[in-house]
Coordinates of C-alpha atoms in Angstrom, one line a residue:
A1 CA 3.0 39.9 3.7
L2 CA 1.7 38.6 0.1
S3 CA 2.8 41.0 -3.1
S4 CA 0.1 42.7 -5.0
N5 CA 1.1 40.5 -7.9
T6 CA 1.1 37.2 -5.8
I7 CA -2.6 38.2 -5.4
Q8 CA -3.3 39.0 -8.7
N9 CA -2.1 35.8 -9.9
I10 CA -4.3 33.8 -7.3
N11 CA -7.4 35.9 -8.4
T12 CA -7.0 35.0 -11.9
F13 CA -6.2 31.3 -11.2
V14 CA -9.3 31.0 -9.2
Q15 CA -11.5 32.6 -11.8
R16 CA -10.0 30.6 -14.7
K17 CA -10.9 27.2 -12.6
N18 CA -14.8 26.3 -13.1
S19 CA -15.3 25.2 -9.3
G20 CA -13.6 28.4 -8.0
S21 CA -11.9 26.1 -5.3
F22 CA -8.4 24.8 -5.3
I23 CA -6.0 22.8 -3.4
T24 CA -2.5 23.7 -2.4
A25 CA -0.8 21.9 -5.2
E26 CA -2.9 23.5 -8.1
L27 CA -1.7 26.8 -6.5
A28 CA 2.0 26.1 -6.2
E29 CA 2.0 24.6 -10.1
E30 CA 0.2 27.8 -11.2
L31 CA 2.5 30.2 -9.2
H32 CA 5.4 27.9 -10.5
V33 CA 6.3 27.9 -6.6
S34 CA 7.3 25.0 -4.4
F35 CA 4.4 23.1 -2.7
R36 CA 5.7 24.5 0.8
T37 CA 5.9 28.1 -0.4
A38 CA 2.2 27.8 -1.5
A39 CA 1.3 26.2 1.6
R40 CA 2.9 29.4 3.4
I41 CA 0.8 31.6 0.8
V42 CA -2.5 29.6 1.8
E43 CA -1.8 29.6 5.5
K44 CA -1.2 33.4 5.4
L45 CA -4.4 33.9 3.1
E46 CA -6.7 31.6 5.4
K47 CA -5.1 33.0 8.7
N48 CA -6.2 36.7 7.4
G49 CA -9.9 35.6 6.4
Y50 CA -9.3 35.5 2.7
L51 CA -9.5 31.9 2.1
V52 CA -11.6 28.9 3.8
E53 CA -11.4 25.6 3.6
V54 CA -14.5 24.2 1.9
G55 CA -13.8 20.2 2.3
R56 CA -11.2 17.5 1.6
S57 CA -10.1 15.2 -1.0
A58 CA -8.8 11.9 -0.7
I59 CA -6.4 11.6 -4.1
N60 CA -6.3 8.0 -5.2
G61 CA -8.2 7.0 -1.6
R62 CA -4.9 7.2 0.2
G63 CA -3.1 8.8 2.4
R64 CA -4.1 12.2 4.4
P65 CA -6.7 13.8 2.6
T66 CA -6.2 17.3 0.9
R67 CA -7.5 20.4 1.8
V68 CA -9.9 22.1 -0.5
F69 CA -9.9 26.0 -0.4
C70 CA -12.0 28.8 -2.0
P71 CA -11.6 32.6 -1.6
L72 CA -14.0 34.8 0.1
W73 CA -13.7 37.8 -2.5

């Protein structure tokens, strides 16, 4: 389970972004956690219907595309 503080921090982060969408690396930086921890948070939110993948973005046109998420709240 995620703490209410973590949920509030994510909500504040999303509200500050103009697009409302984000990638896992941005969330990790915002929450001051590792990429893997942020990926776990995203996985929990997505599994429980709070996030949806809205696209994929290739950074520098190389490697696996990064998933782009948008909250459903």
